[in-house]
Amino acid sequence: MYFFLVNLAIVDLGSTTVIIPRSIASALVNIRKISYSECAAQMFFFLFFLSSDLFLLTAMAYDRYVAICHPLHYMSVMKWGSCFRMAGSAWMLGFLNAAMHTGTLFSLPFCSAVIHQFFCEIPHLMKISCFNSKFHEISVLLLSTLIGGVCFMLIIMSYVKIFKTVLSMSSMASRQKAFSTCIPHLLVVSLLCCTGAFSHLIPNSGSSSNWDEVLAVIYSVIPPMIE
């Protein structure tokens, strides 16, 4: 568990470092400009850390499932080799997802240089593209929904089995210990997935930029803070 928590801490530190210091510096010196290459790098690293975060949370759900539902087999199932492979796969999938989204988006021409957001985000960059980006929007939306949906369903399935096992425990102390470990994790996953989905869907329906920024802060800043 602590091995995955270390990886999660690194991911959270990276995701906040990519956008928060740059946003604070821009606000302090009242500079609202960002270079093309810096915008591409910011989006790539943010997507990399965010995707890796989701994959790591999925791996942690499986780790909790084995620890609570099959405690006697935990040491034989979650060996160091298995943990390294799961964490390495999370980082690799996060890298591939970020590279694919960034490469696809920045291959499009842009008609405007104004983004109504405090960091470079996919929906707002698509809105300023000169190219008819409906196909790209649908592709990105389907891919993101597929990745997020699969991870979310795997996490939910793990926790359904975990809660069944916890509720069958006779000791109240064991129940409280299990719930104190699992419920915060589940809340973070729900907050990350739900606000991230709304943030990517609502801009295309004509929502206000202030509401977009609130949603972006919720899914990009708050989950790393409470993890």
mmCIF file of C-alpha atoms in Angstrom:
data_model
loop_
_atom_site.group_PDB
_atom_site.id
_atom_site.type_symbol
_atom_site.label_atom_id
_atom_site.label_comp_id
_atom_site.label_asym_id
_atom_site.label_seq_id
_atom_site.Cartn_x
_atom_site.Cartn_y
_atom_site.Cartn_z
ATOM 1 C CA MET A 1 0.000 0.000 0.000
ATOM 2 C CA TYR A 2 2.789 2.431 0.888
ATOM 3 C CA PHE A 3 4.575 1.677 -2.367
ATOM 4 C CA PHE A 4 1.535 2.821 -4.339
ATOM 5 C CA LEU A 5 1.053 5.809 -2.030
ATOM 6 C CA VAL A 6 4.603 6.970 -2.831
ATOM 7 C CA ASN A 7 3.854 6.745 -6.553
ATOM 8 C CA LEU A 8 0.556 8.561 -6.035
ATOM 9 C CA ALA A 9 2.311 11.331 -4.089
ATOM 10 C CA ILE A 10 4.794 11.810 -6.946
ATOM 11 C CA VAL A 11 1.961 11.986 -9.486
ATOM 12 C CA ASP A 12 0.000 14.492 -7.378
ATOM 13 C CA LEU A 13 3.068 16.655 -6.880
ATOM 14 C CA GLY A 14 3.761 16.598 -10.597
ATOM 15 C CA SER A 15 0.210 17.441 -11.697
ATOM 16 C CA THR A 16 -0.028 20.453 -9.393
ATOM 17 C CA THR A 17 3.504 21.625 -10.196
ATOM 18 C CA VAL A 18 2.729 21.687 -13.910
ATOM 19 C CA ILE A 19 -0.103 24.246 -13.651
ATOM 20 C CA ILE A 20 -0.198 25.961 -10.235
ATOM 21 C CA PRO A 21 3.217 27.752 -10.106
ATOM 22 C CA ARG A 22 2.784 29.009 -13.693
ATOM 23 C CA SER A 23 -0.721 30.264 -12.941
ATOM 24 C CA ILE A 24 0.372 32.003 -9.724
ATOM 25 C CA ALA A 25 3.333 33.655 -11.450
ATOM 26 C CA SER A 26 1.097 34.887 -14.273
ATOM 27 C CA ALA A 27 -1.378 36.330 -11.780
ATOM 28 C CA LEU A 28 1.319 38.084 -9.731
ATOM 29 C CA VAL A 29 3.007 39.801 -12.685
ATOM 30 C CA ASN A 30 -0.294 40.177 -14.584
ATOM 31 C CA ILE A 31 0.973 38.346 -17.675
ATOM 32 C CA ARG A 32 -1.657 36.285 -19.472
ATOM 33 C CA LYS A 33 0.601 34.936 -22.222
ATOM 34 C CA ILE A 34 2.040 31.466 -22.717
ATOM 35 C CA SER A 35 4.182 30.294 -25.619
ATOM 36 C CA TYR A 36 3.028 27.602 -28.042
ATOM 37 C CA SER A 37 5.705 25.119 -26.955
ATOM 38 C CA GLU A 38 5.088 25.846 -23.271
ATOM 39 C CA CYS A 39 1.370 25.278 -23.752
ATOM 40 C CA ALA A 40 2.026 21.930 -25.468
ATOM 41 C CA ALA A 41 4.450 20.869 -22.730
ATOM 42 C CA GLN A 42 2.031 21.923 -19.999
ATOM 43 C CA MET A 43 -0.825 19.942 -21.517
ATOM 44 C CA PHE A 44 1.341 16.868 -22.107
ATOM 45 C CA PHE A 45 2.696 16.701 -18.567
ATOM 46 C CA PHE A 46 -0.663 17.481 -16.991
ATOM 47 C CA LEU A 47 -2.350 14.698 -19.003
ATOM 48 C CA PHE A 48 0.562 12.389 -18.211
ATOM 49 C CA PHE A 49 0.266 12.891 -14.458
ATOM 50 C CA LEU A 50 -3.546 12.928 -14.489
ATOM 51 C CA SER A 51 -3.783 9.698 -16.495
ATOM 52 C CA SER A 52 -1.141 8.011 -14.360
ATOM 53 C CA ASP A 53 -3.076 9.134 -11.284
ATOM 54 C CA LEU A 54 -6.232 7.377 -12.491
ATOM 55 C CA PHE A 55 -4.354 4.188 -13.389
ATOM 56 C CA LEU A 56 -2.587 4.171 -10.017
ATOM 57 C CA LEU A 57 -5.900 4.626 -8.195
ATOM 58 C CA THR A 58 -7.191 1.588 -10.101
ATOM 59 C CA ALA A 59 -4.145 -0.432 -9.052
ATOM 60 C CA MET A 60 -4.620 0.693 -5.454
ATOM 61 C CA ALA A 61 -8.243 -0.473 -5.538
ATOM 62 C CA TYR A 62 -7.064 -3.933 -6.562
ATOM 63 C CA ASP A 63 -4.403 -3.818 -3.837
ATOM 64 C CA ARG A 64 -7.090 -3.015 -1.217
ATOM 65 C CA TYR A 65 -9.299 -5.779 -2.625
ATOM 66 C CA VAL A 66 -6.580 -8.395 -2.186
ATOM 67 C CA ALA A 67 -5.610 -7.088 1.262
ATOM 68 C CA ILE A 68 -9.171 -7.120 2.635
ATOM 69 C CA CYS A 69 -10.859 -9.950 0.753
ATOM 70 C CA HIS A 70 -7.874 -12.341 0.573
ATOM 71 C CA PRO A 71 -5.569 -11.303 3.427
ATOM 72 C CA LEU A 72 -3.871 -14.696 3.735
ATOM 73 C CA HIS A 73 -2.824 -14.616 0.072
ATOM 74 C CA TYR A 74 -1.785 -10.959 0.050
ATOM 75 C CA MET A 75 1.966 -11.514 0.308
ATOM 76 C CA SER A 76 1.939 -14.159 -2.418
ATOM 77 C CA VAL A 77 -0.211 -12.088 -4.827
ATOM 78 C CA MET A 78 1.177 -8.588 -4.236
ATOM 79 C CA LYS A 79 4.865 -9.371 -4.508
ATOM 80 C CA TRP A 80 7.375 -6.621 -5.215
ATOM 81 C CA GLY A 81 7.552 -7.722 -8.844
ATOM 82 C CA SER A 82 3.784 -7.439 -9.223
ATOM 83 C CA CYS A 83 3.747 -4.009 -7.578
ATOM 84 C CA PHE A 84 6.512 -2.711 -9.848
ATOM 85 C CA ARG A 85 4.758 -4.053 -12.946
ATOM 86 C CA MET A 86 1.434 -2.469 -11.944
ATOM 87 C CA ALA A 87 3.014 0.894 -11.146
ATOM 88 C CA GLY A 88 5.178 0.781 -14.274
ATOM 89 C CA SER A 89 2.139 -0.011 -16.411
ATOM 90 C CA ALA A 90 0.282 2.946 -14.875
ATOM 91 C CA TRP A 91 3.126 5.324 -15.714
ATOM 92 C CA MET A 92 3.534 3.899 -19.238
ATOM 93 C CA LEU A 93 -0.184 4.060 -20.052
ATOM 94 C CA GLY A 94 -0.286 7.609 -18.718
ATOM 95 C CA PHE A 95 2.621 8.563 -20.989
ATOM 96 C CA LEU A 96 1.029 6.970 -24.068
ATOM 97 C CA ASN A 97 -2.335 8.601 -23.393
ATOM 98 C CA ALA A 98 -0.751 12.041 -22.936
ATOM 99 C CA ALA A 99 1.438 11.693 -26.033
ATOM 100 C CA MET A 100 -1.511 10.617 -28.194
ATOM 101 C CA HIS A 101 -3.812 13.435 -27.066
ATOM 102 C CA THR A 102 -1.116 16.128 -27.247
ATOM 103 C CA GLY A 103 0.203 15.005 -30.623
ATOM 104 C CA THR A 104 -3.284 14.836 -32.135
ATOM 105 C CA LEU A 105 -4.403 18.202 -30.788
ATOM 106 C CA PHE A 106 -1.283 20.208 -31.641
ATOM 107 C CA SER A 107 -1.278 18.874 -35.193
ATOM 108 C CA LEU A 108 -4.368 21.058 -35.789
ATOM 109 C CA PRO A 109 -4.130 24.727 -36.887
ATOM 110 C CA PHE A 110 -5.391 27.389 -34.462
ATOM 111 C CA CYS A 111 -7.323 30.532 -35.490
ATOM 112 C CA SER A 112 -7.056 32.296 -32.143
ATOM 113 C CA ALA A 113 -4.375 32.741 -29.498
ATOM 114 C CA VAL A 114 -6.802 33.364 -26.616
ATOM 115 C CA ILE A 115 -7.725 30.605 -24.157
ATOM 116 C CA HIS A 116 -10.319 31.437 -21.519
ATOM 117 C CA GLN A 117 -8.727 29.168 -18.925
ATOM 118 C CA PHE A 118 -5.866 29.336 -16.438
ATOM 119 C CA PHE A 119 -4.013 26.447 -18.100
ATOM 120 C CA CYS A 120 -3.917 24.693 -21.494
ATOM 121 C CA GLU A 121 -6.866 22.296 -21.485
ATOM 122 C CA ILE A 122 -8.143 20.092 -24.311
ATOM 123 C CA PRO A 123 -11.728 21.427 -24.731
ATOM 124 C CA HIS A 124 -10.640 25.066 -24.830
ATOM 125 C CA LEU A 125 -7.851 24.403 -27.329
ATOM 126 C CA MET A 126 -10.320 22.575 -29.576
ATOM 127 C CA LYS A 127 -12.645 25.577 -29.489
ATOM 128 C CA ILE A 128 -9.965 27.845 -31.047
ATOM 129 C CA SER A 129 -8.965 25.386 -33.782
ATOM 130 C CA CYS A 130 -9.491 26.507 -37.403
ATOM 131 C CA PHE A 131 -10.032 22.918 -38.467
ATOM 132 C CA ASN A 132 -13.466 21.320 -38.214
ATOM 133 C CA SER A 133 -12.605 19.438 -35.052
ATOM 134 C CA LYS A 134 -15.871 17.551 -34.573
ATOM 135 C CA PHE A 135 -14.210 14.255 -35.462
ATOM 136 C CA HIS A 136 -11.302 14.983 -33.119
ATOM 137 C CA GLU A 137 -13.681 16.067 -30.356
ATOM 138 C CA ILE A 138 -15.679 12.860 -30.670
ATOM 139 C CA SER A 139 -12.502 10.760 -30.826
ATOM 140 C CA VAL A 140 -11.001 12.405 -27.745
ATOM 141 C CA LEU A 141 -14.305 12.185 -25.901
ATOM 142 C CA LEU A 142 -14.798 8.500 -26.724
ATOM 143 C CA LEU A 143 -11.235 7.596 -25.825
ATOM 144 C CA SER A 144 -11.293 9.553 -22.562
ATOM 145 C CA THR A 145 -14.699 8.090 -21.680
ATOM 146 C CA LEU A 146 -13.470 4.583 -22.435
ATOM 147 C CA ILE A 147 -10.317 4.946 -20.324
ATOM 148 C CA GLY A 148 -12.062 6.681 -17.439
ATOM 149 C CA GLY A 149 -15.092 4.389 -17.613
ATOM 150 C CA VAL A 150 -13.043 1.179 -17.565
ATOM 151 C CA CYS A 151 -10.906 2.377 -14.644
ATOM 152 C CA PHE A 152 -13.957 3.615 -12.737
ATOM 153 C CA MET A 153 -15.826 0.335 -13.260
ATOM 154 C CA LEU A 154 -12.826 -1.717 -12.131
ATOM 155 C CA ILE A 155 -12.568 0.417 -8.996
ATOM 156 C CA ILE A 156 -16.302 0.120 -8.288
ATOM 157 C CA MET A 157 -16.210 -3.657 -8.789
ATOM 158 C CA SER A 158 -13.287 -3.932 -6.360
ATOM 159 C CA TYR A 159 -15.066 -1.845 -3.740
ATOM 160 C CA VAL A 160 -18.354 -3.712 -4.071
ATOM 161 C CA LYS A 161 -16.503 -6.896 -3.133
ATOM 162 C CA ILE A 162 -14.558 -5.047 -0.431
ATOM 163 C CA PHE A 163 -17.717 -3.660 1.189
ATOM 164 C CA LYS A 164 -19.368 -7.087 1.111
ATOM 165 C CA THR A 165 -16.374 -8.525 2.936
ATOM 166 C CA VAL A 166 -16.194 -5.638 5.414
ATOM 167 C CA LEU A 167 -19.908 -5.818 6.265
ATOM 168 C CA SER A 168 -19.550 -9.523 6.997
ATOM 169 C CA MET A 169 -16.827 -8.869 9.596
ATOM 170 C CA SER A 170 -17.906 -9.465 13.170
ATOM 171 C CA SER A 171 -15.451 -6.997 14.711
ATOM 172 C CA MET A 172 -16.526 -3.344 14.673
ATOM 173 C CA ALA A 173 -12.899 -2.228 15.014
ATOM 174 C CA SER A 174 -11.958 -4.163 11.854
ATOM 175 C CA ARG A 175 -14.863 -2.586 9.988
ATOM 176 C CA GLN A 176 -13.867 0.925 11.001
ATOM 177 C CA LYS A 177 -10.239 0.320 10.045
ATOM 178 C CA ALA A 178 -11.214 -1.005 6.619
ATOM 179 C CA PHE A 179 -13.693 1.811 5.962
ATOM 180 C CA SER A 180 -11.200 4.485 7.066
ATOM 181 C CA THR A 181 -8.764 3.159 4.455
ATOM 182 C CA CYS A 182 -11.191 2.668 1.576
ATOM 183 C CA ILE A 183 -13.799 5.434 1.761
ATOM 184 C CA PRO A 184 -11.360 8.400 1.253
ATOM 185 C CA HIS A 185 -9.885 6.587 -1.752
ATOM 186 C CA LEU A 186 -13.339 6.052 -3.250
ATOM 187 C CA LEU A 187 -14.341 9.688 -2.667
ATOM 188 C CA VAL A 188 -11.207 10.949 -4.426
ATOM 189 C CA VAL A 189 -11.863 8.679 -7.421
ATOM 190 C CA SER A 190 -15.477 9.840 -7.658
ATOM 191 C CA LEU A 191 -14.494 13.519 -7.414
ATOM 192 C CA LEU A 192 -11.762 13.156 -10.031
ATOM 193 C CA CYS A 193 -13.888 11.258 -12.560
ATOM 194 C CA CYS A 194 -17.135 13.219 -12.161
ATOM 195 C CA THR A 195 -15.642 16.733 -12.232
ATOM 196 C CA GLY A 196 -13.231 15.792 -15.019
ATOM 197 C CA ALA A 197 -16.117 14.481 -17.137
ATOM 198 C CA PHE A 198 -18.217 17.606 -16.545
ATOM 199 C CA SER A 199 -15.255 19.863 -17.289
ATOM 200 C CA HIS A 200 -14.714 18.228 -20.686
ATOM 201 C CA LEU A 201 -18.383 18.067 -21.640
ATOM 202 C CA ILE A 202 -19.837 21.384 -20.436
ATOM 203 C CA PRO A 203 -17.522 23.802 -22.363
ATOM 204 C CA ASN A 204 -18.943 22.513 -25.631
ATOM 205 C CA SER A 205 -22.485 23.266 -24.471
ATOM 206 C CA GLY A 206 -21.864 26.961 -23.948
ATOM 207 C CA SER A 207 -21.192 27.219 -20.251
ATOM 208 C CA SER A 208 -19.609 30.330 -18.788
ATOM 209 C CA SER A 209 -15.826 30.565 -18.526
ATOM 210 C CA ASN A 210 -16.092 31.130 -14.758
ATOM 211 C CA TRP A 211 -17.901 27.823 -14.322
ATOM 212 C CA ASP A 212 -15.308 26.125 -16.534
ATOM 213 C CA GLU A 213 -12.524 27.452 -14.321
ATOM 214 C CA VAL A 214 -14.272 26.261 -11.154
ATOM 215 C CA LEU A 215 -14.602 22.743 -12.561
ATOM 216 C CA ALA A 216 -10.992 22.785 -13.767
ATOM 217 C CA VAL A 217 -9.775 23.753 -10.285
ATOM 218 C CA ILE A 218 -11.906 21.033 -8.682
ATOM 219 C CA TYR A 219 -10.566 18.173 -10.776
ATOM 220 C CA SER A 220 -6.990 19.416 -11.254
ATOM 221 C CA VAL A 221 -6.152 20.828 -7.805
ATOM 222 C CA ILE A 222 -8.483 19.472 -5.116
ATOM 223 C CA PRO A 223 -8.017 15.681 -5.636
ATOM 224 C CA PRO A 224 -4.185 15.884 -5.365
ATOM 225 C CA MET A 225 -4.566 17.998 -2.211
ATOM 226 C CA ILE A 226 -6.828 15.493 -0.418
ATOM 227 C CA GLU A 227 -5.035 12.357 -1.578
#
